[in-house]
XYZ file of C-alpha atoms in Angstrom:
595
model
C 20.147 -29.226 -29.442
C 17.183 -31.204 -30.156
C 13.528 -30.061 -29.896
C 10.410 -31.932 -30.706
C 9.045 -29.877 -33.619
C 6.265 -30.133 -36.087
C 7.333 -29.784 -39.635
C 5.890 -26.164 -39.836
C 7.670 -25.261 -36.613
C 11.017 -26.749 -37.697
C 10.593 -24.606 -40.858
C 10.229 -21.463 -39.002
C 13.199 -22.402 -36.765
C 15.448 -22.935 -39.941
C 14.295 -19.254 -41.175
C 15.581 -17.847 -37.884
C 18.692 -19.808 -38.101
C 19.254 -18.437 -41.625
C 19.078 -14.889 -40.343
C 15.739 -13.988 -41.865
C 14.681 -10.385 -41.376
C 11.379 -9.755 -42.997
C 8.690 -12.299 -43.318
C 5.109 -12.096 -44.387
C 2.269 -14.673 -44.988
C -1.265 -15.155 -45.566
C -2.647 -18.296 -43.406
C -3.838 -21.535 -45.221
C -3.923 -25.034 -44.259
C -1.151 -26.849 -44.136
C 0.995 -23.940 -44.223
C -0.204 -21.624 -41.004
C 1.967 -22.849 -38.480
C 5.243 -21.844 -40.175
C 4.328 -18.116 -39.967
C 2.513 -18.266 -36.473
C 5.802 -19.875 -34.977
C 7.928 -17.505 -36.564
C 5.905 -14.768 -35.456
C 6.154 -15.637 -31.971
C 10.141 -15.651 -32.166
C 10.059 -12.299 -34.157
C 10.662 -9.919 -31.433
C 13.357 -11.749 -29.664
C 15.355 -12.149 -33.076
C 14.612 -8.676 -34.509
C 12.395 -10.058 -37.375
C 9.819 -8.120 -38.909
C 6.747 -10.262 -39.227
C 3.275 -9.549 -40.814
C 0.057 -11.231 -41.618
C -0.281 -9.551 -45.017
C -3.946 -9.228 -46.672
C -3.187 -12.049 -49.376
C -0.411 -13.785 -50.737
C 0.616 -11.306 -53.564
C 0.970 -8.611 -50.979
C 3.046 -10.925 -48.792
C 5.439 -11.808 -51.731
C 5.601 -8.053 -52.790
C 6.475 -7.150 -49.158
C 9.094 -9.739 -49.014
C 10.486 -8.782 -52.542
C 10.808 -5.153 -51.354
C 12.912 -6.228 -48.314
C 15.135 -8.322 -50.757
C 15.598 -5.254 -53.030
C 17.109 -3.595 -49.985
C 19.373 -6.602 -49.387
C 17.635 -8.330 -46.483
C 16.775 -11.958 -46.484
C 12.903 -12.224 -46.563
C 10.580 -15.202 -46.213
C 7.003 -15.354 -47.286
C 4.673 -18.251 -46.493
C 1.258 -19.667 -48.117
C -0.721 -22.664 -49.382
C -0.791 -24.043 -52.725
C -3.701 -22.111 -53.835
C -2.346 -18.703 -52.553
C 0.379 -19.168 -54.935
C -1.937 -18.465 -57.752
C -2.893 -15.178 -56.114
C 1.035 -14.631 -55.730
C 1.930 -15.696 -59.406
C 1.951 -12.160 -60.970
C 4.680 -10.814 -58.833
C 6.333 -14.242 -58.681
C 6.829 -14.999 -62.485
C 8.589 -11.489 -62.970
C 10.694 -11.929 -59.915
C 12.233 -14.681 -61.488
C 13.269 -12.364 -64.343
C 14.137 -9.153 -61.914
C 16.095 -11.532 -59.342
C 16.794 -10.456 -56.007
C 19.661 -8.815 -53.792
C 18.895 -10.468 -50.437
C 17.971 -14.088 -50.029
C 14.144 -14.811 -50.810
C 12.542 -18.007 -49.963
C 8.881 -18.720 -50.719
C 7.437 -21.542 -48.801
C 4.400 -23.110 -50.501
C 2.754 -25.937 -48.579
C 0.991 -28.317 -50.924
C -2.266 -30.350 -50.069
C -2.288 -33.531 -51.730
C -5.639 -35.233 -50.762
C -6.673 -32.555 -50.674
C -7.830 -32.216 -47.355
C -8.500 -28.584 -47.105
C -8.167 -27.108 -50.510
C -10.198 -26.271 -53.647
C -7.775 -28.185 -55.658
C -4.523 -30.384 -55.666
C -2.052 -28.198 -57.805
C 1.522 -29.196 -57.481
C 3.758 -26.408 -56.876
C 6.871 -28.099 -58.357
C 5.062 -27.812 -61.637
C 4.555 -23.921 -60.695
C 8.376 -23.788 -59.930
C 9.192 -25.506 -63.343
C 6.765 -23.098 -65.149
C 8.418 -20.006 -63.196
C 11.835 -21.605 -63.843
C 12.685 -21.332 -60.042
C 14.595 -24.023 -58.056
C 12.436 -25.952 -55.723
C 13.279 -28.129 -52.661
C 11.004 -30.809 -51.494
C 11.744 -31.841 -47.827
C 10.961 -35.597 -46.676
C 11.142 -34.826 -42.856
C 10.742 -31.896 -40.464
C 14.497 -32.266 -39.999
C 15.018 -31.903 -43.640
C 12.441 -29.076 -43.645
C 14.317 -27.021 -41.326
C 17.665 -27.763 -42.960
C 16.519 -26.986 -46.184
C 15.143 -23.608 -45.303
C 18.826 -22.684 -44.301
C 20.021 -24.029 -47.550
C 17.301 -22.489 -49.686
C 18.390 -18.792 -48.422
C 22.104 -19.788 -49.297
C 20.964 -21.073 -52.857
C 18.747 -18.109 -53.384
C 21.540 -15.618 -52.915
C 24.083 -17.630 -54.813
C 21.738 -17.804 -57.844
C 20.091 -14.441 -57.311
C 16.677 -15.995 -57.594
C 13.843 -16.678 -55.370
C 13.882 -20.229 -54.166
C 10.835 -22.358 -53.499
C 10.505 -24.659 -50.605
C 7.518 -26.898 -51.100
C 6.463 -29.264 -47.889
C 3.443 -31.244 -48.372
C 0.870 -31.827 -45.587
C 2.325 -35.084 -43.945
C 5.957 -33.200 -43.859
C 4.167 -29.999 -42.462
C 2.266 -31.650 -39.751
C 4.189 -34.718 -38.676
C 6.492 -34.250 -35.333
C 9.932 -35.187 -35.079
C 13.010 -34.520 -32.980
C 14.776 -31.876 -34.966
C 18.309 -30.515 -34.316
C 18.205 -26.867 -34.104
C 21.067 -24.277 -33.548
C 20.848 -21.365 -31.313
C 23.470 -19.587 -33.415
C 21.715 -17.189 -35.935
C 23.580 -16.178 -39.078
C 23.923 -12.515 -39.315
C 23.049 -10.616 -42.207
C 23.405 -6.643 -42.531
C 21.264 -5.349 -45.265
C 23.215 -3.155 -47.467
C 20.295 -1.058 -48.612
C 18.529 -0.407 -51.897
C 20.768 0.649 -54.759
C 18.973 2.551 -57.636
C 19.569 0.786 -60.819
C 17.756 0.259 -64.311
C 17.641 -3.517 -63.470
C 14.898 -3.075 -60.934
C 12.336 -1.635 -63.672
C 11.045 -4.444 -65.818
C 10.549 -2.737 -69.393
C 10.357 -5.177 -72.191
C 13.744 -4.366 -73.367
C 14.975 -5.687 -69.950
C 12.760 -8.580 -69.792
C 14.055 -10.106 -73.012
C 17.666 -9.712 -71.555
C 16.721 -11.202 -68.341
C 14.912 -14.094 -69.860
C 18.133 -15.320 -71.240
C 19.945 -14.902 -67.791
C 16.960 -17.073 -66.293
C 17.473 -19.889 -68.434
C 21.259 -19.886 -67.912
C 20.579 -20.052 -64.225
C 18.650 -23.230 -64.889
C 22.033 -25.233 -65.463
C 23.711 -23.414 -62.641
C 20.812 -24.533 -60.230
C 21.045 -28.235 -61.168
C 24.903 -28.224 -60.942
C 24.405 -26.699 -57.222
C 21.766 -29.430 -56.718
C 23.897 -32.136 -57.905
C 26.252 -31.442 -54.924
C 23.563 -31.237 -52.191
C 23.173 -34.046 -49.693
C 19.452 -33.939 -50.089
C 19.908 -36.003 -53.266
C 21.531 -39.488 -52.468
C 21.631 -42.809 -54.101
C 22.213 -46.432 -52.822
C 22.609 -49.322 -55.171
C 21.126 -52.953 -54.875
C 20.730 -54.635 -58.425
C 19.586 -53.696 -61.741
C 16.249 -52.384 -60.613
C 15.904 -49.204 -58.825
C 13.140 -46.794 -57.217
C 13.110 -42.865 -57.677
C 11.539 -41.183 -54.873
C 10.764 -37.304 -54.233
C 9.881 -35.480 -50.860
C 7.851 -37.348 -48.387
C 7.293 -40.180 -50.989
C 10.851 -41.087 -50.010
C 9.835 -42.468 -46.529
C 6.918 -44.189 -47.899
C 9.270 -46.000 -50.205
C 11.729 -47.231 -47.453
C 8.966 -48.474 -45.632
C 7.538 -50.185 -48.551
C 10.737 -52.157 -49.643
C 11.236 -53.371 -45.980
C 7.688 -54.575 -45.969
C 7.960 -56.436 -49.322
C 11.607 -57.714 -48.411
C 12.958 -56.876 -51.541
C 16.507 -55.467 -52.652
C 16.221 -52.278 -54.829
C 18.283 -49.456 -55.614
C 16.847 -46.124 -54.392
C 17.631 -42.805 -55.720
C 16.271 -39.981 -53.203
C 15.503 -36.662 -55.040
C 15.048 -33.785 -52.605
C 15.358 -30.901 -55.338
C 12.940 -32.035 -57.925
C 13.378 -28.960 -60.067
C 16.035 -28.518 -61.733
C 16.879 -32.101 -61.540
C 20.280 -33.053 -60.245
C 21.092 -34.122 -63.438
C 24.559 -35.942 -63.015
C 23.406 -37.832 -59.966
C 20.145 -38.838 -61.737
C 22.120 -39.861 -65.069
C 24.567 -41.873 -62.977
C 21.512 -43.719 -61.195
C 19.971 -44.625 -64.751
C 23.118 -45.842 -66.304
C 23.371 -48.447 -63.735
C 19.906 -49.926 -63.978
C 17.567 -51.709 -66.286
C 14.027 -50.703 -64.983
C 13.325 -47.819 -62.618
C 10.156 -46.659 -61.128
C 9.443 -43.357 -60.012
C 7.397 -42.693 -56.868
C 6.198 -39.103 -56.302
C 3.102 -37.558 -55.124
C 0.995 -35.728 -57.569
C 2.441 -34.795 -60.845
C 5.173 -36.753 -62.780
C 7.528 -33.669 -62.394
C 10.866 -36.125 -61.502
C 9.438 -38.606 -63.826
C 9.158 -36.462 -66.855
C 12.782 -35.115 -66.366
C 14.217 -38.233 -66.018
C 12.545 -39.600 -69.319
C 13.798 -36.687 -71.176
C 17.464 -37.260 -69.738
C 17.385 -40.974 -70.587
C 16.152 -40.148 -74.015
C 18.769 -37.256 -74.489
C 21.615 -39.722 -73.498
C 20.088 -42.761 -75.467
C 19.937 -44.712 -72.285
C 18.396 -48.383 -72.842
C 16.257 -48.435 -69.750
C 12.710 -48.741 -68.683
C 10.913 -45.787 -66.651
C 7.624 -46.124 -65.309
C 5.574 -44.378 -62.843
C 2.465 -42.417 -63.213
C 1.186 -44.061 -66.169
C 0.825 -47.436 -64.843
C 1.734 -47.874 -61.375
C 1.447 -44.748 -58.869
C -1.536 -43.006 -58.144
C -1.507 -39.440 -59.693
C -4.388 -38.318 -57.437
C -4.465 -37.724 -53.745
C -1.892 -38.472 -50.944
C 0.272 -41.411 -50.921
C 0.891 -43.876 -48.003
C 2.892 -46.840 -47.416
C 0.339 -49.158 -48.334
C -0.274 -47.496 -51.923
C 3.312 -47.261 -52.572
C 4.030 -50.920 -51.520
C 1.112 -51.765 -54.018
C 2.798 -49.710 -56.616
C 6.275 -51.416 -56.057
C 4.854 -55.060 -55.933
C 3.039 -54.471 -59.318
C 6.093 -53.072 -60.652
C 7.927 -56.038 -59.723
C 5.292 -58.573 -60.647
C 4.899 -59.593 -57.132
C 1.243 -60.466 -55.893
C 0.839 -59.207 -52.178
C -0.660 -61.634 -49.763
C -3.750 -60.762 -48.016
C -2.308 -59.868 -44.853
C 0.164 -57.607 -46.707
C -2.842 -55.474 -48.295
C -5.081 -55.275 -45.194
C -6.865 -52.265 -45.280
C -7.160 -50.003 -42.300
C -10.714 -49.818 -40.768
C -13.042 -47.151 -42.000
C -12.867 -43.829 -40.066
C -16.270 -43.035 -38.181
C -18.423 -40.698 -40.456
C -18.246 -37.111 -39.324
C -19.872 -35.034 -41.800
C -18.815 -31.562 -42.107
C -20.902 -29.029 -40.151
C -20.935 -25.432 -39.101
C -20.194 -25.408 -35.151
C -23.048 -25.350 -32.990
C -23.920 -21.681 -32.282
C -21.766 -20.399 -35.482
C -22.998 -17.226 -36.324
C -22.657 -17.775 -40.146
C -25.493 -20.300 -39.459
C -27.875 -17.606 -38.161
C -26.873 -15.508 -41.247
C -27.574 -18.069 -43.941
C -30.870 -18.668 -42.053
C -32.005 -15.082 -41.903
C -31.235 -14.527 -45.911
C -32.954 -18.087 -46.382
C -36.029 -16.737 -44.716
C -36.409 -13.733 -47.000
C -34.792 -14.391 -50.097
C -37.035 -15.912 -53.102
C -36.857 -19.470 -53.513
C -34.899 -19.573 -56.618
C -32.175 -16.827 -55.060
C -28.594 -18.052 -55.742
C -26.373 -17.791 -52.848
C -22.863 -17.478 -54.302
C -20.331 -18.668 -51.486
C -16.605 -18.328 -50.870
C -13.669 -19.899 -49.317
C -13.953 -20.232 -45.581
C -15.825 -21.907 -42.665
C -19.084 -20.602 -44.298
C -18.603 -22.869 -47.351
C -20.262 -25.441 -44.979
C -23.354 -23.490 -45.454
C -24.070 -25.719 -48.342
C -24.738 -28.537 -46.175
C -28.341 -29.404 -45.369
C -30.644 -28.252 -43.785
C -29.182 -24.741 -45.054
C -28.316 -25.502 -48.485
C -27.070 -21.924 -48.811
C -23.969 -22.177 -50.861
C -24.752 -22.739 -54.585
C -21.227 -21.792 -55.931
C -17.729 -21.656 -54.475
C -14.727 -21.228 -56.779
C -11.879 -19.429 -54.741
C -11.068 -16.530 -52.632
C -12.776 -13.597 -53.037
C -14.873 -14.893 -56.175
C -18.110 -14.683 -54.501
C -19.040 -11.217 -55.453
C -17.836 -11.539 -59.130
C -19.958 -14.676 -59.681
C -22.816 -13.159 -58.374
C -22.182 -10.185 -60.558
C -21.720 -12.116 -63.616
C -24.725 -14.425 -62.905
C -26.848 -11.248 -62.535
C -25.921 -10.194 -65.980
C -27.667 -13.217 -67.570
C -30.752 -13.317 -65.028
C -31.316 -9.937 -64.122
C -34.642 -10.597 -62.217
C -33.381 -13.194 -60.211
C -31.849 -12.417 -56.583
C -27.872 -12.857 -56.538
C -26.608 -12.905 -52.854
C -23.029 -13.358 -52.295
C -21.353 -14.266 -49.125
C -17.652 -13.975 -47.835
C -15.787 -13.858 -44.700
C -14.112 -10.578 -43.014
C -10.434 -11.827 -43.554
C -11.689 -12.887 -47.312
C -13.049 -9.219 -47.547
C -9.590 -7.806 -47.142
C -7.723 -10.467 -49.271
C -9.469 -10.308 -52.545
C -12.863 -9.260 -51.796
C -12.301 -5.460 -52.111
C -11.445 -5.250 -55.718
C -14.541 -7.493 -56.618
C -16.923 -5.007 -54.941
C -15.262 -1.959 -56.356
C -16.188 -3.569 -59.657
C -19.741 -4.314 -58.694
C -20.058 -0.590 -57.668
C -18.280 0.661 -60.932
C -20.580 -1.557 -63.049
C -23.900 -1.164 -61.009
C -24.105 -4.961 -60.432
C -27.633 -5.499 -58.679
C -26.369 -7.885 -56.021
C -26.312 -8.121 -52.139
C -22.881 -8.824 -50.626
C -22.974 -10.311 -47.164
C -19.666 -9.852 -45.173
C -19.772 -12.376 -42.412
C -17.639 -10.857 -39.835
C -16.616 -13.235 -37.112
C -13.659 -10.997 -35.930
C -11.015 -13.564 -36.938
C -9.674 -15.637 -39.762
C -11.311 -18.576 -38.106
C -10.793 -21.444 -40.547
C -7.017 -21.447 -40.704
C -6.572 -20.959 -36.711
C -7.725 -17.558 -35.676
C -5.034 -15.297 -37.367
C -5.602 -11.645 -37.024
C -6.488 -9.232 -39.910
C -6.535 -5.612 -40.757
C -10.246 -5.339 -39.076
C -9.020 -6.324 -35.348
C -6.661 -3.753 -34.610
C -3.592 -6.048 -33.832
C -0.781 -7.321 -35.701
C 0.664 -10.796 -36.168
C 2.985 -10.070 -33.236
C 0.350 -8.830 -31.059
C 1.013 -5.248 -31.218
C -2.129 -2.750 -31.335
C -2.577 -0.912 -34.816
C -5.410 0.634 -36.567
C -8.701 -0.959 -36.914
C -10.025 -0.951 -40.654
C -13.714 -0.759 -40.241
C -15.533 -2.780 -43.022
C -18.429 -0.696 -42.962
C -16.524 2.576 -43.361
C -14.430 0.903 -46.187
C -17.515 -0.291 -47.972
C -19.034 2.887 -47.831
C -15.913 4.678 -49.135
C -16.068 2.251 -52.139
C -19.374 4.026 -53.205
C -22.052 1.343 -51.868
C -25.139 3.473 -51.301
C -26.925 0.621 -49.316
C -24.840 -0.381 -46.389
C -26.206 -2.260 -43.252
C -25.007 -3.935 -40.216
C -26.762 -6.453 -38.044
C -26.253 -9.115 -35.482
C -27.014 -12.469 -36.928
C -27.996 -13.738 -33.008
C -31.005 -11.071 -33.366
C -33.079 -12.946 -36.046
C -35.626 -10.216 -36.599
C -32.988 -7.516 -37.070
C -30.902 -9.847 -39.221
C -34.088 -10.653 -41.445
C -34.898 -7.081 -41.874
C -31.561 -5.949 -42.787
C -31.296 -8.778 -45.385
C -34.862 -7.877 -46.929
C -33.896 -4.465 -47.144
C -30.390 -5.093 -49.100
C -31.894 -7.607 -51.424
C -34.813 -5.094 -52.523
C -32.292 -2.499 -52.929
C -31.857 -1.439 -56.744
C -28.006 -1.708 -57.148
C -25.249 -3.194 -55.052
C -25.935 -3.421 -51.460
C -23.821 -4.818 -48.554
C -24.749 -6.174 -45.148
C -22.066 -6.868 -42.644
C -23.053 -9.701 -40.210
C -20.942 -9.059 -37.031
C -20.766 -11.904 -34.402
C -17.662 -13.164 -32.719
C -16.659 -16.744 -33.837
C -17.979 -19.474 -31.277
C -14.522 -20.725 -30.896
C -12.702 -17.524 -29.910
C -11.941 -17.863 -26.198
C -12.432 -14.142 -25.398
C -16.141 -13.888 -26.655
C -18.924 -13.238 -24.069
C -20.322 -16.444 -22.312
C -23.836 -17.186 -22.618
C -25.913 -19.787 -21.155
C -26.886 -23.166 -22.717
C -30.449 -23.813 -23.510
C -32.542 -26.810 -23.254
C -35.934 -27.948 -24.562
C -39.071 -27.858 -22.535
C -40.460 -31.149 -23.278
C -43.957 -30.018 -22.014
C -44.168 -27.015 -24.649
C -42.545 -28.903 -27.482
C -44.581 -29.346 -30.354
C -42.069 -32.088 -31.970
C -42.339 -29.975 -35.133
C -38.694 -30.223 -35.625
C -38.058 -26.816 -37.133
C -35.015 -26.407 -34.781
C -33.475 -29.535 -36.629
C -34.937 -29.738 -39.983
C -34.597 -25.796 -40.923
C -31.606 -24.762 -38.439
C -29.686 -27.785 -38.357
C -27.692 -26.701 -35.348
C -25.201 -29.729 -34.436
C -26.176 -29.279 -30.512
C -29.617 -30.262 -31.494
C -30.429 -33.964 -31.938
C -32.994 -36.578 -31.713
C -33.334 -38.450 -28.505
C -36.144 -41.334 -28.170
C -37.491 -39.524 -31.262
C -37.838 -35.922 -29.397
C -35.564 -33.008 -30.289
C -33.200 -32.397 -27.644
C -30.088 -30.016 -26.896
C -26.661 -31.382 -26.052
C -25.931 -28.895 -23.327
C -22.301 -29.463 -23.329
C -22.049 -28.494 -27.027
C -24.722 -25.566 -26.882
C -23.047 -22.123 -26.903
C -26.002 -20.527 -25.902
C -26.744 -18.244 -29.134
C -30.365 -18.631 -28.599
C -31.049 -18.652 -32.387
C -33.008 -21.756 -31.948
C -35.387 -20.003 -29.263
C -36.012 -17.522 -31.863
C -37.136 -20.132 -34.418
C -39.087 -22.317 -32.066
C -42.689 -21.798 -32.929
C -44.078 -22.930 -29.368
C -41.205 -21.028 -27.485
C -40.244 -24.228 -25.729
C -36.609 -23.408 -25.861
C -35.443 -21.773 -22.573
C -32.107 -21.176 -21.001
C -30.471 -23.793 -18.510
C -30.103 -22.048 -14.896
């Protein structure tokens, strides 16, 4: 049966087809839809599915299920793999019993990430097999294969799609037949306890598995070769599609080796390909993972050929596309492209990143900016609220990674104890990795203020639930973990709550927290404006007769619903959420409800 599926959806269908029994994830673009699709199918297919509090937790939950013999899946984006690195590196030594697939979606570009790290490098570092799908169909098929390979090798297998494979749509052949796997249960054994004496033995075993994985990969149909002449191109993952189109566009005849399993390299197939060519260009997004392995293999076999790639022809940074790859191949072949072959696409219209109109985070930032010292440091975090760094708010001075804001503020405060240090993070991030940092701040008496921007969702990645909302990934009711109670239980002596839409109360809470001697926490709680179930409020308008044209609403608040029309401030009623913050800021009381 064929279904039009996005790549992420196709991977979820593949997991169901493979008989996955336990799935866990933390949301992050471009991976989020894999798990949300799977969660929607979980009940009908007897799958346990959870949004975990972070990627490390998700991987450990999945590992536990595998220890008991179940097939388990965990999904995340590339930066999430850093959080999960600790258990992953040791899981490679311990091995697994049931199949374990770790989907890590990479974001070359990067479109919505802090960095462009290449998960294939991570797989190589952890000595784990990695598959790199070129299309949604291949992503679905590779998901099924990855479970089989995982059980065959006794190792976790990484499935690494990139943004285009995750988000492009294709007619995908799916099966309604679900593989049946009976978890045999956990069997007590010393092999599950990673003492150093076991680690040294398992390291030898893990190295031996590399050759076995390479032999398995050499037989997979995801790696194919076509031969035309003495010059060839090797392409990996989604780059294969770009290479095929570029070759057609250039009208040249080239051999082509498609690599769908970049680590370990399918050595036999790669060796045969190299032996039949004089020159090879390697095209892959991000790091030279395949290229480096080919160079090593050629050197070991003393092959007289030239291998080129990142050093001269293929960009190492950013996302590839057909035009970039066509230019790379043309340069490699010494072809000068005509103007019509390199015609650039028209520039996209400028759309500066900005907080949504009526976003409660803007109100929180504004309140703190109003009461904090001019030289106060605002430590930001990962989420929508990173956009607080945009003018006119200018309320994010640092941003490193998930949960880092409280620790960055704590570190700065040790160097500049007389300066105000205010950290911000969201509700989902608080549960992700914010709590350990807050415990550290309390334990070590860091004189900082932490602001938890609780907008009742994980907004940036698509409104996934978290432990503070009282519902699970599959919509079941569960306990609602109260952030204020948690913060109090962690030993924070000054804990305040405020509604950011109530500007006076928000400013009072902010001032009280900043002036407290010791760690203080303010929970700014108001639903995200993009939530469908939030209470509706009437939009606002500007009474032109009362307006002083002071432009405070534009130059200090920066709400995207307020613009200049004929050189006068005006509110776009269709964009206005009716939050009323602008009315509280306006010194002339010129902003009123539209009735």
